[in-house]
Tab-separated table of C-alpha atoms in Angstrom:
chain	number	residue	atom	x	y	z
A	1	UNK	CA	0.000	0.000	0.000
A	2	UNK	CA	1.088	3.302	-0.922
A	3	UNK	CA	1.526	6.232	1.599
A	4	UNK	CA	-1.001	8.088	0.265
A	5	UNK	CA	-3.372	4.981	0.680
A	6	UNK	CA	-2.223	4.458	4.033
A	7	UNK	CA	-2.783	8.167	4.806
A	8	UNK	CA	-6.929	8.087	3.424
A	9	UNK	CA	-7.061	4.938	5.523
A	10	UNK	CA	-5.602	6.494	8.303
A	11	UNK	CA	-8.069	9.476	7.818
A	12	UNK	CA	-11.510	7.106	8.272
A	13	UNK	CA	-12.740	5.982	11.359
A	14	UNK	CA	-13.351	2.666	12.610
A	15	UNK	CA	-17.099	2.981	11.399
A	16	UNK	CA	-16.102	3.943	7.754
A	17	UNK	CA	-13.513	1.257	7.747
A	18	UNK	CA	-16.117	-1.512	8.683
A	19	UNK	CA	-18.773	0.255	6.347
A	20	UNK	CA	-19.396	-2.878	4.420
A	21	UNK	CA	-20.225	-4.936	7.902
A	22	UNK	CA	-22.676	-1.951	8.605
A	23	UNK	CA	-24.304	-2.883	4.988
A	24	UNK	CA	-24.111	-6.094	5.364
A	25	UNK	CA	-26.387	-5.302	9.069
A	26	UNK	CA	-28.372	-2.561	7.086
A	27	UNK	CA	-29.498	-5.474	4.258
A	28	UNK	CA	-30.707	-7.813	6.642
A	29	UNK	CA	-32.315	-5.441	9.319
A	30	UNK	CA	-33.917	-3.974	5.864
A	31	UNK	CA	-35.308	-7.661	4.824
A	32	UNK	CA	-36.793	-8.031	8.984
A	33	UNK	CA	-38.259	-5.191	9.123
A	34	UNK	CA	-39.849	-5.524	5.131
A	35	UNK	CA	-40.802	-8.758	7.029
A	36	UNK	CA	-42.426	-7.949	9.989
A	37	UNK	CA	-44.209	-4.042	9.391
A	38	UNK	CA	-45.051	-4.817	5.354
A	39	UNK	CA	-47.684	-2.016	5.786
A	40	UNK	CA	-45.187	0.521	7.130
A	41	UNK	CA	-43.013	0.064	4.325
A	42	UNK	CA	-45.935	-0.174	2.492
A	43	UNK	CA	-46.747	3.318	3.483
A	44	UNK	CA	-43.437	4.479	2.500
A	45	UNK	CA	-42.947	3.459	-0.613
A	46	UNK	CA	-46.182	4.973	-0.996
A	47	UNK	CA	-44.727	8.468	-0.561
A	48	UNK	CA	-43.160	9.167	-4.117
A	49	UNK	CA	-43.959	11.937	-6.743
A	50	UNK	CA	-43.190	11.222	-10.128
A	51	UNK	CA	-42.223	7.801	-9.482
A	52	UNK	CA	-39.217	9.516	-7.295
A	53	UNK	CA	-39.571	7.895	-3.540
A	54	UNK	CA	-39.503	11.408	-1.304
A	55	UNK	CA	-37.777	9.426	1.660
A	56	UNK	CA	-35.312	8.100	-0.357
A	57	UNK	CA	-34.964	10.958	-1.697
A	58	UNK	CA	-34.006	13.213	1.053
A	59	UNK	CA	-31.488	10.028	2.392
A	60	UNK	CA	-29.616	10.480	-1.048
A	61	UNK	CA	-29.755	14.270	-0.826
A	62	UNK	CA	-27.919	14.119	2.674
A	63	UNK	CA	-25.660	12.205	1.260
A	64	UNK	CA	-25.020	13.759	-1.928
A	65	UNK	CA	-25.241	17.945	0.373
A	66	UNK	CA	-21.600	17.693	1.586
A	67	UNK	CA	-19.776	16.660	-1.615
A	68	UNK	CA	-21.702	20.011	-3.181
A	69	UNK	CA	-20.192	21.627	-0.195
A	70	UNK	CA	-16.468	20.640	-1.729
A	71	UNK	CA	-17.480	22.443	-5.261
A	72	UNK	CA	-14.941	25.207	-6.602
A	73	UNK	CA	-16.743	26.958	-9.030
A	74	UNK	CA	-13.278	28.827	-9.748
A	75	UNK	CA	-11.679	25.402	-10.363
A	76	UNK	CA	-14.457	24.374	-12.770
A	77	UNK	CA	-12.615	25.657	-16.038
A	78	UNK	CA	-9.633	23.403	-15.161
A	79	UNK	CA	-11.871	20.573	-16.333
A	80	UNK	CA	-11.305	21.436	-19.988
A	81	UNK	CA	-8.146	21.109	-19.874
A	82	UNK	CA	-8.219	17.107	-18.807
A	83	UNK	CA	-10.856	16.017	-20.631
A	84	UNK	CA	-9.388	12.307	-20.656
A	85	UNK	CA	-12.007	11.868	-17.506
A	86	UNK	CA	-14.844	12.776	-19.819
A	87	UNK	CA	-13.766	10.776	-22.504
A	88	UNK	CA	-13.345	7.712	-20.916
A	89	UNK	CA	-17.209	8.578	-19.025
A	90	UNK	CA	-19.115	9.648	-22.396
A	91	UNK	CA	-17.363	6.372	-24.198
A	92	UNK	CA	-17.904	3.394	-21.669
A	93	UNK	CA	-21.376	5.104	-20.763
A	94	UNK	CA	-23.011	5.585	-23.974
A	95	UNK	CA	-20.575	3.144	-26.480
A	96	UNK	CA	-20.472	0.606	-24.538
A	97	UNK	CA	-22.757	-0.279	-21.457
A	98	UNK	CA	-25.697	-0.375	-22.754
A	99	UNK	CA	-24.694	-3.054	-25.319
A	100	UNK	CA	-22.821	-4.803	-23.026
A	101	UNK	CA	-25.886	-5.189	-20.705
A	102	UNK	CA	-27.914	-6.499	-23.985
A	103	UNK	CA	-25.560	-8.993	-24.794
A	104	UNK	CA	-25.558	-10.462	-21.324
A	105	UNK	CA	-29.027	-10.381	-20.848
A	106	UNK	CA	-29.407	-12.449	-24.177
A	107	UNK	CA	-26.813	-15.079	-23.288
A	108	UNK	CA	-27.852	-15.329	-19.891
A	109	UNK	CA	-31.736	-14.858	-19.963
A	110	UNK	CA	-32.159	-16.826	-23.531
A	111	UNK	CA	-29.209	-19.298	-23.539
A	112	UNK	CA	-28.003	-20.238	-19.707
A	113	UNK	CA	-30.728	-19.893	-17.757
A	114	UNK	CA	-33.867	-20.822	-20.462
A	115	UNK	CA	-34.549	-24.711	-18.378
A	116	UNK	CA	-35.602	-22.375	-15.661
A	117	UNK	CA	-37.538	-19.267	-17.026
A	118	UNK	CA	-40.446	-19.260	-19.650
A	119	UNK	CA	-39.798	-16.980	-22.827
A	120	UNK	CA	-42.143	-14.235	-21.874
A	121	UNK	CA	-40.450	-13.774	-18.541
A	122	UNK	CA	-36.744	-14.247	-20.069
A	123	UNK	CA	-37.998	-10.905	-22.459
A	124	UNK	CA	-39.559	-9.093	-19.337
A	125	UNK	CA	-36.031	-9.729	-17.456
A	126	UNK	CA	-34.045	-8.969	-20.476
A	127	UNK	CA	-35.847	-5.493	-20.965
A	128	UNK	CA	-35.220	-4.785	-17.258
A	129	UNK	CA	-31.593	-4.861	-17.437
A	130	UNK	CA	-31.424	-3.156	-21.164
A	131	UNK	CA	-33.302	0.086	-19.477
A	132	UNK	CA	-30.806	-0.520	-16.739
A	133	UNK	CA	-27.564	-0.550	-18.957
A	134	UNK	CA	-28.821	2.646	-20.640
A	135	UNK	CA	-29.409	4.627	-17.602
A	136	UNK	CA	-25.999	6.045	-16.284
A	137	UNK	CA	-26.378	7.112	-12.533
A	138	UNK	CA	-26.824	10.840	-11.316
A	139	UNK	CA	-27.386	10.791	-7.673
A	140	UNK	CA	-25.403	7.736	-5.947
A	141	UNK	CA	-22.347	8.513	-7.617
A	142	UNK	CA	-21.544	11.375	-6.088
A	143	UNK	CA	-21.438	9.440	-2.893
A	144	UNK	CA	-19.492	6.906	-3.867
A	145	UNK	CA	-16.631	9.520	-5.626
A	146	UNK	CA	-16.976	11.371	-1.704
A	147	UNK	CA	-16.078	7.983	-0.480
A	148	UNK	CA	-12.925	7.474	-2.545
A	149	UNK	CA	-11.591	11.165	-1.909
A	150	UNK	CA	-12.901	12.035	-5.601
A	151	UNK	CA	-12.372	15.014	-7.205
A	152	UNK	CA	-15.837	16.785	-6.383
A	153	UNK	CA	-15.617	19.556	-9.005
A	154	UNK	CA	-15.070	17.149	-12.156
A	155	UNK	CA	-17.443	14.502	-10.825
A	156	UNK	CA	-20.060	17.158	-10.960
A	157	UNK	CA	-19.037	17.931	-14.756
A	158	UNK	CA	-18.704	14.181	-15.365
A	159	UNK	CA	-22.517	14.017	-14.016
A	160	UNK	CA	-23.819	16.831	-15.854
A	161	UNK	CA	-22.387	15.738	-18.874
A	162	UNK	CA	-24.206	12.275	-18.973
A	163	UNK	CA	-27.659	14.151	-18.061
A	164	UNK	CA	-27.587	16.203	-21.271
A	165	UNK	CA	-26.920	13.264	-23.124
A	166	UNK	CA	-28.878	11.266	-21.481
A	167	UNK	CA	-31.869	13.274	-22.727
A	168	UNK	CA	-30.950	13.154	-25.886
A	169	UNK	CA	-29.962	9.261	-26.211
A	170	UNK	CA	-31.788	7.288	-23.582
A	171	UNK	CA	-34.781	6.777	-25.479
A	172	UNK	CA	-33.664	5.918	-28.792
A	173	UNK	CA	-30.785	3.815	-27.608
A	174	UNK	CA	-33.923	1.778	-25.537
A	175	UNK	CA	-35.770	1.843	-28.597
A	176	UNK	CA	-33.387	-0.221	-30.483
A	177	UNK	CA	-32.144	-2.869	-28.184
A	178	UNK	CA	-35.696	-3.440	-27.399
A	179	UNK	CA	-37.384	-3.623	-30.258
A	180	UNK	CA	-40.541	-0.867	-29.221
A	181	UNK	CA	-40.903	2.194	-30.756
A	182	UNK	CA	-42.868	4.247	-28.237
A	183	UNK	CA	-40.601	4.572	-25.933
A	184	UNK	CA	-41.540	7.115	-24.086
A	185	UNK	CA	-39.105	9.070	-21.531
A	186	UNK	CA	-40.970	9.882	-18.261
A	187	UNK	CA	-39.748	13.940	-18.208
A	188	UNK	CA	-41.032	14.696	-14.774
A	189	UNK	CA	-39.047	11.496	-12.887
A	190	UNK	CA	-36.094	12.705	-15.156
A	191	UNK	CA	-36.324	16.318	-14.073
A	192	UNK	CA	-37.424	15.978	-10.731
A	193	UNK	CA	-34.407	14.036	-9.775
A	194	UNK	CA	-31.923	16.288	-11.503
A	195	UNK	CA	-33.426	18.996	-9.742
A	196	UNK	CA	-33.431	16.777	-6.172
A	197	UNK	CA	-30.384	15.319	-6.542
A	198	UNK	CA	-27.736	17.828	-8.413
A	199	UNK	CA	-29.237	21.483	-8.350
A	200	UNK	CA	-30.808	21.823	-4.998
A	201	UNK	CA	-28.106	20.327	-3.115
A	202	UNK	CA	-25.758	22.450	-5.553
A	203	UNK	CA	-27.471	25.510	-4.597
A	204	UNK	CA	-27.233	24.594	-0.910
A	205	UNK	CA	-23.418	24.012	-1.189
A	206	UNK	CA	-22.843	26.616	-2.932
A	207	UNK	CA	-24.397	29.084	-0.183
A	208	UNK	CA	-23.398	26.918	2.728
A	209	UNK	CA	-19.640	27.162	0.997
A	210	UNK	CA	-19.386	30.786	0.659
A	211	UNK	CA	-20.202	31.296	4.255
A	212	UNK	CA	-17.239	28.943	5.319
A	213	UNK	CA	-15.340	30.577	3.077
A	214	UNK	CA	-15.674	33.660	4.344
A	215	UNK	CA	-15.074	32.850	8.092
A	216	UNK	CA	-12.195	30.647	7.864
A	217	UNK	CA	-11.177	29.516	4.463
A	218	UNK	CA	-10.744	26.212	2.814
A	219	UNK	CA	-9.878	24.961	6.283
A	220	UNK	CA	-13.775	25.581	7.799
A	221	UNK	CA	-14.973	23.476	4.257
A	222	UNK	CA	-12.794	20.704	5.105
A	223	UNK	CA	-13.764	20.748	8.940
A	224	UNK	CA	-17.380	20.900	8.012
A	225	UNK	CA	-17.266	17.942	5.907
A	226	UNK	CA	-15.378	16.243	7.933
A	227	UNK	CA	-18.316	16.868	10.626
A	228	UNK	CA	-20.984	16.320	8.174
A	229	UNK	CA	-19.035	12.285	7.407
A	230	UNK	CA	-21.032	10.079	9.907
A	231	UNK	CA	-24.332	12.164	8.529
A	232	UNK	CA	-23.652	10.993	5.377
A	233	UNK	CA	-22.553	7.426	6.062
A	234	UNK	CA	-25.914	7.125	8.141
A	235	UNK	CA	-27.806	8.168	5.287
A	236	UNK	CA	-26.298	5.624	3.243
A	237	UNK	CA	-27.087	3.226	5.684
A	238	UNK	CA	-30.978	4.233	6.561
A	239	UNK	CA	-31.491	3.924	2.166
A	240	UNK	CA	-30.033	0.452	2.255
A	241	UNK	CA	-32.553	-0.409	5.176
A	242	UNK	CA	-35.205	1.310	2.950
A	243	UNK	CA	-34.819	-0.015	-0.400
A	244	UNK	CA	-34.696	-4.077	1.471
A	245	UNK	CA	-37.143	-3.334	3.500
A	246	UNK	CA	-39.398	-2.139	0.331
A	247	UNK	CA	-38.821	-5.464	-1.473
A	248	UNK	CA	-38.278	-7.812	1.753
A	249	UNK	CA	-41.348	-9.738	0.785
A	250	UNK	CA	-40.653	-10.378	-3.416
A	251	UNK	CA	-36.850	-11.306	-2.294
A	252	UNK	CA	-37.922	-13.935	0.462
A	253	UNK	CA	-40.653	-15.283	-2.009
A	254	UNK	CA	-38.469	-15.019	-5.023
A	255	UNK	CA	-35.011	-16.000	-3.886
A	256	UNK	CA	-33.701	-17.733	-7.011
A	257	UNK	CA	-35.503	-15.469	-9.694
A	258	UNK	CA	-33.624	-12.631	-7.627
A	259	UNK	CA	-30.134	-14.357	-8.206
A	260	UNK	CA	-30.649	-15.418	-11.740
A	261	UNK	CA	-31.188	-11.800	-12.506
A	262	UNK	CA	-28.187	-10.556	-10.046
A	263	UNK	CA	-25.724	-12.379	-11.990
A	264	UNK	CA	-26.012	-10.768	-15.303
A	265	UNK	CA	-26.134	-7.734	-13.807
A	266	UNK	CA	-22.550	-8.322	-11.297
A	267	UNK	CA	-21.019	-9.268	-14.503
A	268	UNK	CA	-22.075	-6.390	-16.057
A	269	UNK	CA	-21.143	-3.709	-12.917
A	270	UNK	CA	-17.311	-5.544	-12.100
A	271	UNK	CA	-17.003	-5.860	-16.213
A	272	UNK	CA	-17.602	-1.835	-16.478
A	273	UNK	CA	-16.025	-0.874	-13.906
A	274	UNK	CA	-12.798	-2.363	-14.572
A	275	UNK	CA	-13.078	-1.410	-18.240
A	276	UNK	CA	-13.167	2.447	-17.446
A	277	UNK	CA	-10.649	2.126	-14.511
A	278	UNK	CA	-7.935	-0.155	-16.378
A	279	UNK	CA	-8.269	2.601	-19.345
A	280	UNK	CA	-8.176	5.731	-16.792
A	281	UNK	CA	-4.914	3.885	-15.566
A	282	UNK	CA	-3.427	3.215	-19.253
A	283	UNK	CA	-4.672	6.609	-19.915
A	284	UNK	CA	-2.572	7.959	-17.170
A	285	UNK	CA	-5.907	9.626	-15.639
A	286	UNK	CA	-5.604	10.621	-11.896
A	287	UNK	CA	-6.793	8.733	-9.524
A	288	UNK	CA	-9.582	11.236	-8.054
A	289	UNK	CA	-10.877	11.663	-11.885
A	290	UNK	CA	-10.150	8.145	-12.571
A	291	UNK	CA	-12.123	6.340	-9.589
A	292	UNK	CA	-14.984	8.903	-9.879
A	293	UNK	CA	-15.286	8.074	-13.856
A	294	UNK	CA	-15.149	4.492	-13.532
A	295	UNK	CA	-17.932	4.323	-10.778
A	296	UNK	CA	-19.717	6.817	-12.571
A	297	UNK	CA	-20.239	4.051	-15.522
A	298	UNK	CA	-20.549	1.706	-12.603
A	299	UNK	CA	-23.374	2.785	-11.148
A	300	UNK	CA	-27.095	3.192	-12.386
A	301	UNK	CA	-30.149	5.834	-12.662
A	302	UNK	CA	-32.606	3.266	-11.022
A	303	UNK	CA	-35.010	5.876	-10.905
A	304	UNK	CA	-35.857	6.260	-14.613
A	305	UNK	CA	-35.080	2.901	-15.229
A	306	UNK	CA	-37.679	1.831	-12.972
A	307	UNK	CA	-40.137	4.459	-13.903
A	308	UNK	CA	-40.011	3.177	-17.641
A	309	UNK	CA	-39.871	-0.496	-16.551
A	310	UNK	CA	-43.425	0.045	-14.770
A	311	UNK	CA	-44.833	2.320	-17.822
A	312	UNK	CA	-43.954	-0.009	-20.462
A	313	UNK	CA	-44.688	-3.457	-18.957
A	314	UNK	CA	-46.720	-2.947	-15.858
A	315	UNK	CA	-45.741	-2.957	-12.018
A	316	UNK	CA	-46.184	-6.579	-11.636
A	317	UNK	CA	-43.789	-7.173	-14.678
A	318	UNK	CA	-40.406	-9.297	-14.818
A	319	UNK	CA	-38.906	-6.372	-16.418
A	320	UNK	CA	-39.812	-4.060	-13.454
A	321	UNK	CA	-38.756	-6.862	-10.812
A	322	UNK	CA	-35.436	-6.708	-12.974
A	323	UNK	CA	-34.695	-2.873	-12.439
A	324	UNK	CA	-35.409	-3.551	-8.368
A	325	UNK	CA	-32.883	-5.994	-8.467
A	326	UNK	CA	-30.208	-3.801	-9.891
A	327	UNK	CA	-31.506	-1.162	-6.826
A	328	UNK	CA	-30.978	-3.895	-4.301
A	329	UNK	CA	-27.487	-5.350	-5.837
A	330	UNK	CA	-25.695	-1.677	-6.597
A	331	UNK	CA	-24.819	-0.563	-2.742
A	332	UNK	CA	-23.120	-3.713	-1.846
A	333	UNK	CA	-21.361	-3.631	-4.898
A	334	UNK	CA	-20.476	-0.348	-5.312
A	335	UNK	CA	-19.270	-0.358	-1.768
A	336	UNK	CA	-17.214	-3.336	-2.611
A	337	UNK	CA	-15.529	-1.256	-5.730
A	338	UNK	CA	-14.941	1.788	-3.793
A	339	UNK	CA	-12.821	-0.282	-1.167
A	340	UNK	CA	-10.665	-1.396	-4.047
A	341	UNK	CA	-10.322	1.780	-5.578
A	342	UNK	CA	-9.050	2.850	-2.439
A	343	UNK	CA	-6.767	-0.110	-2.316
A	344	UNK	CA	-5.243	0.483	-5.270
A	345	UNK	CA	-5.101	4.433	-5.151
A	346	UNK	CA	-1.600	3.686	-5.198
A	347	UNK	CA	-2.036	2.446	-8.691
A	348	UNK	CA	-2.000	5.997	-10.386
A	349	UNK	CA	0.451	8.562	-10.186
């Protein structure tokens, strides 16, 4: 391990360090409690506008509030001038992820796993994990690039970047893996969560910034972030409890439907992630663009994926149960990519 590695693990607490025990606790106290109060998780999941859940929501904005306190506005225009970061994050999102996720849906939904799932399920599943490819994440990411010391400024670049294409490309990039031609993009799910989940907790760090700024300088940011960590981390936690305890009854009554369609998608995240990471290394990238931009490609927009899943094939539908399941695998996996990245910070110069 590198110096600098030892120095970012020297910098997290004992509760950060064992973050993927707390998971691990937060998954099954998610799938007990799904369990035992259905109707209170019911009620929850109840409370969502535009097919955006509003206690989720907040969870991922108090995570997402203190990385938006890190922004330099004034550092900004360096971006242009390394755009190997958003190279590598336009290419493996949009060239390469969404037919990636095709392919292994086909082998594994038509081909390995057809003795065990009828055709018109193996087509709901498939279209599940297509709108999942095709759907680069815009919240959870920035959470993940706080947790690897990520550069906060090009992250939030990196982000933007995929949202404008995003509009542009989802659809018809849908459209042609699956075969439908009315695709149709649910714009208020889309907008609400740009608005939730990058401008108002922009805004917020923004103002919060310049007022630690101004009474002590880049030192009060720092100290307030620090202070804001555990927030954050508990956040993470209380969604993980959430989004279980939401599905606790389909993944205790489905159990092997829910792992035929988490192994696709595992290929799919480790296979992309190490894709965008081995080029950011070849590429020379640094490491807080590099990690960022590979779990950037990582990671997913479950929000509109599920949103269409539901529209297109109904709420009861394999290819909506599909989308879940790429909800329920991401944290533990994600978590399990940022503690490499960390590992191998050391990696990059």
């Amino acid at each position: 391990m590198s110096d600098h590695s030892a120095d970012i693990d020297a910098g997290l607490g004992t509760f950060e360090r064992l973050l993927s025990l707390w998971v691990a606790l937060a998954i099954a106290a998610g799938l007990a409690l799904g369990s035992l109060f259905p109707s209170v998780f019911g009620w929850l999941a109840s409370l969502e506008l535009a097919s955006v859940n509003l206690p989720v929501a907040v969870l991922i904005w108090a995570m997402v509030y203190p990385m938006m306190v890190g922004i330099d506005f004034g550092a900004l225009t360096d971006v242009g001038r390394k755009p190997k970061g958003l190279v590598i994050t336009v290419v493996v999102n949009w060239m390469i992820k969404p037919f990636t996720m095709a392919a292994l849906g086909v082998l594994f939904f038509e081909h390995i796993f057809a003795p065990w799932i009828d055709p018109q399920t193996a087509s709901e599943y498939l279209a599940g994990v297509i709108l999942l490819g095709a759907a680069p994440c815009t919240a959870m990411v920035f959470v993940w690039s706080n947790l690897v010391r990520g550069d906060a400024n090009y992250t939030l670049v990196q982000v933007s970047v995929n949202d404008v294409i995003m509009v542009f490309a989802f659809a018809p990039i849908v459209a042609f893996l699956l075969g439908v031609t009315d695709i149709t993009v649910p714009w208020n799910t889309l907008l609400l969560s740009v608005v939730l989940y990058i401008l108002l907790p922009l805004v917020a760090g923004v103002i919060t910034r310049r007022h630690l700024i101004g009474q002590g300088g880049d030192i009060a940011v720092d100290a307030f972030r620090d202070k804001l960590r555990p927030t954050s981390i508990g956040g993470l936690l209380l969604t993980v409890v959430l989004l279980f305890g939401f599905q606790a009854q389909v993944i205790l009554s489905q159990p092997l439907n829910i792992l035929l369609i988490a192994i696709p998608l595992l290929i799919q995240t480790y296979g992309i992630f190490f894709i965008a990471y081995g080029t950011a290394r070849l590429w020379k990238v640094p490491f807080e663009v590099a990690a960022p931009c590979a779990l950037i490609g990582t990671s997913n927009f479950f929000e509109l994926a599920v949103a269409v899943a539901i529209s297109l094939f109904g709420l009861g539908s394999g290819a909506a149960l599909a989308t879940v399941v790429g909800v329920l695998v991401e944290v533990p996996v994600m978590l399990s990519l940022v503690a490499f990245a960390n590992r191998t910070r050391g990696w990059f110069s």
